[in-house]
C-alpha positions as semicolon CSV with decimal commas, in nm:
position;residue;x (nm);y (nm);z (nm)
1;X;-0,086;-2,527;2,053
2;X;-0,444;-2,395;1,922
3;X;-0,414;-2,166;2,292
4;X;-0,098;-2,052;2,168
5;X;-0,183;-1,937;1,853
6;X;-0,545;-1,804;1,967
7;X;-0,357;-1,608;2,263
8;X;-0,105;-1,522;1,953
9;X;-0,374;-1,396;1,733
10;X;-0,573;-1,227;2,044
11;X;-0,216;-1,011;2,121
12;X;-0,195;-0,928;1,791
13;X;-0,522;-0,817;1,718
14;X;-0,488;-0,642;2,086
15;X;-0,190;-0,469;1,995
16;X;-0,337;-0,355;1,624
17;X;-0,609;-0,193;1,785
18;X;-0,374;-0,029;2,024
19;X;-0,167;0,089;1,736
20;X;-0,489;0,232;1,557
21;X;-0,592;0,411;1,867
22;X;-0,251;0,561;1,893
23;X;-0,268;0,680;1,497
24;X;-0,606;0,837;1,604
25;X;-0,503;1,045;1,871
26;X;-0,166;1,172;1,630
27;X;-0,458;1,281;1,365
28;X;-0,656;1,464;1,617
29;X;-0,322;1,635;1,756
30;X;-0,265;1,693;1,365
31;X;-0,605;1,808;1,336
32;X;-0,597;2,047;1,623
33;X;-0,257;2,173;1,574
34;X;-0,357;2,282;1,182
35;X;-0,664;2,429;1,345
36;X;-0,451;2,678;1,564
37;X;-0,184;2,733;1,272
38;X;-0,548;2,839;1,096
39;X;-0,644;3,039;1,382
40;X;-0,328;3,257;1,367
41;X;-0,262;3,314;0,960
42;X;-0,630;3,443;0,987
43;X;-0,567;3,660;1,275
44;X;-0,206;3,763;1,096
45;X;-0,413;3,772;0,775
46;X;-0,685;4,019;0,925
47;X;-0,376;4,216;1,097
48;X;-0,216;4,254;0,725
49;X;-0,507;4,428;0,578
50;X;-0,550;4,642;0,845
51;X;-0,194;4,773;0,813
52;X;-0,241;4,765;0,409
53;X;-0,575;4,993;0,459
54;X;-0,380;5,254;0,689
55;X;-0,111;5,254;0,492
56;X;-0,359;5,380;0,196
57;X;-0,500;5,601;0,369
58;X;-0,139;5,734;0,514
59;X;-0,038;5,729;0,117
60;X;-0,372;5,924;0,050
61;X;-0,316;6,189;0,263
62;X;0,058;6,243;0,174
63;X;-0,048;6,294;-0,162
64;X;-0,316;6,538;-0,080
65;X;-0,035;6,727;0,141
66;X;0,214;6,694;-0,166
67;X;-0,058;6,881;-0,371
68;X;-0,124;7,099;-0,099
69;X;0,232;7,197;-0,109
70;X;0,239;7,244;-0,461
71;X;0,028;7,473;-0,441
72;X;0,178;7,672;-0,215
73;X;0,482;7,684;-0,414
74;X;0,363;7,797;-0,716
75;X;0,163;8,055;-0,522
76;X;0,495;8,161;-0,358
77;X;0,654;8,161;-0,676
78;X;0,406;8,402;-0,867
79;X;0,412;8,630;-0,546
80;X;0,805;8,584;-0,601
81;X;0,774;8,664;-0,965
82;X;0,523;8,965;-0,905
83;X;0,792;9,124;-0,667
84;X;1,088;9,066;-0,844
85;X;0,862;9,227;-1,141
86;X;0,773;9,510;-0,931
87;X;1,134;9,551;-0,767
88;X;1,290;9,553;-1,181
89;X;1,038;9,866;-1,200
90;X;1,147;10,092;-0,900
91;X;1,537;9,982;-1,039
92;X;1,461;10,098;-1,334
93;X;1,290;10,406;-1,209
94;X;1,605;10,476;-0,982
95;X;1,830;10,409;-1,262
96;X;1,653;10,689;-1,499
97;X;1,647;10,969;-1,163
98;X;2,023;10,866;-1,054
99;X;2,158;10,915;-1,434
100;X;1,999;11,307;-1,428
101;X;2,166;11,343;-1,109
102;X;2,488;11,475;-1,070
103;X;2,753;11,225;-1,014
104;X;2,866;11,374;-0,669
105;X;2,500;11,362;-0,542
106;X;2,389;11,011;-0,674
107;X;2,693;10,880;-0,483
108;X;2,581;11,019;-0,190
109;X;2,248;10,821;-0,234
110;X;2,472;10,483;-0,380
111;X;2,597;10,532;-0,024
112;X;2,335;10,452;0,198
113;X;2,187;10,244;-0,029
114;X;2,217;9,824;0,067
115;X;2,522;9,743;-0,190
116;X;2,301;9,453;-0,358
117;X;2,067;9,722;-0,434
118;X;2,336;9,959;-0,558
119;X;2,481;9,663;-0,760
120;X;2,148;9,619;-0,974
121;X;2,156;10,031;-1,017
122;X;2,485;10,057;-1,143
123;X;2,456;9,749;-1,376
124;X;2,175;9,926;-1,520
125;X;2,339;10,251;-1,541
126;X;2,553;10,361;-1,875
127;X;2,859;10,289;-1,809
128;X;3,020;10,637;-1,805
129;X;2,736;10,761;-1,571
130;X;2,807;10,463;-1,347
131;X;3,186;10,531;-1,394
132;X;3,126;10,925;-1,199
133;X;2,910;10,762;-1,005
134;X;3,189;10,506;-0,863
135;X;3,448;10,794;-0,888
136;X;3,253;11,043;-0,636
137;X;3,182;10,716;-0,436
138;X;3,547;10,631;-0,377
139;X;3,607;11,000;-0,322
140;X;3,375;10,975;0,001
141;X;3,342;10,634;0,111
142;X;3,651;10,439;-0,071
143;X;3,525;10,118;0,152
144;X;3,194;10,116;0,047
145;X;3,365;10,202;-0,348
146;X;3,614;9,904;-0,286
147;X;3,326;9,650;-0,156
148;X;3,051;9,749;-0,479
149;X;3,336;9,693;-0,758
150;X;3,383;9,356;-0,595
151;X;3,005;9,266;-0,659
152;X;2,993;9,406;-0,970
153;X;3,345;9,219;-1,060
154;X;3,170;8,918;-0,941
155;X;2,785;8,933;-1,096
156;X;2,944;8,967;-1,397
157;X;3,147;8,633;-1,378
């Protein structure tokens, strides 16, 4: 009976150190799996700033292009402003020559004029030097006549 039990308490022991061994080797799987699972959030990690610092860079050099741009437009828009300022003048200028014309001889010139052009002139022009104007117009181009009282209907809507 004392075999018994010593063979009992030999298994056992056997069999705890068995056990123990086997809880060793799960750590060091443990161990080594959280050491890969390391390995990769630090390589994602390092991968994630990367792409953070290009995309600051990318972000710094659409904002020097937006104010690049910017620039641009507002240099466009002065030159804009300096022609339109310019192109008010020679109206003007054309208005003041066309109203000492005679009206048969102005229309002659409203005539090969572009009809935006002869638009501005005539909304410029008193009205009852515009009116002979338009009358010595339709008497020699009725089309062109017909097509400039449509702007002028229109512009003034």
């Amino acid at each position: 009976m004392k075999i018994r039990f010593l063979a009992l308490m030999l298994l056992f022991s056997f069999g705890s150190l068995l056990y123990a061994e086997d809880s060793l080797i799960n750590i060091q799987q443990l161990q080594k799996s959280l050491q890969a699972k390391e390995k990769q959030l630090a390589e994602k990690e390092k991968a994630l700033n990367e792409k953070e610092k290009r995309l600051k860079t990318l972000e710094a050099d659409l904002n020097a292009k937006q104010k690049e741009l910017e620039e641009i437009r507002n240099t466009i828009q002065k030159l804009y402003n300096d022609l339109k300022v310019v192109d008010d003048e020679n109206i003007d200028k054309l208005v003041k020559t066309l109203s000492n014309t005679k009206p048969k001889s102005a229309a002659a010139i409203i005539e090969k004029m572009d009809d935006n052009q002869a638009v501005k002139v005539l909304k410029k022009m008193d009205s009852k030097k515009s009116g002979a104007i338009m009358t010595a117009l339709g008497k020699s181009n009725p089309e062109k006549a017909a097509k400039i009282s449509e702007q002028l209907i229109s512009s003034q809507r």
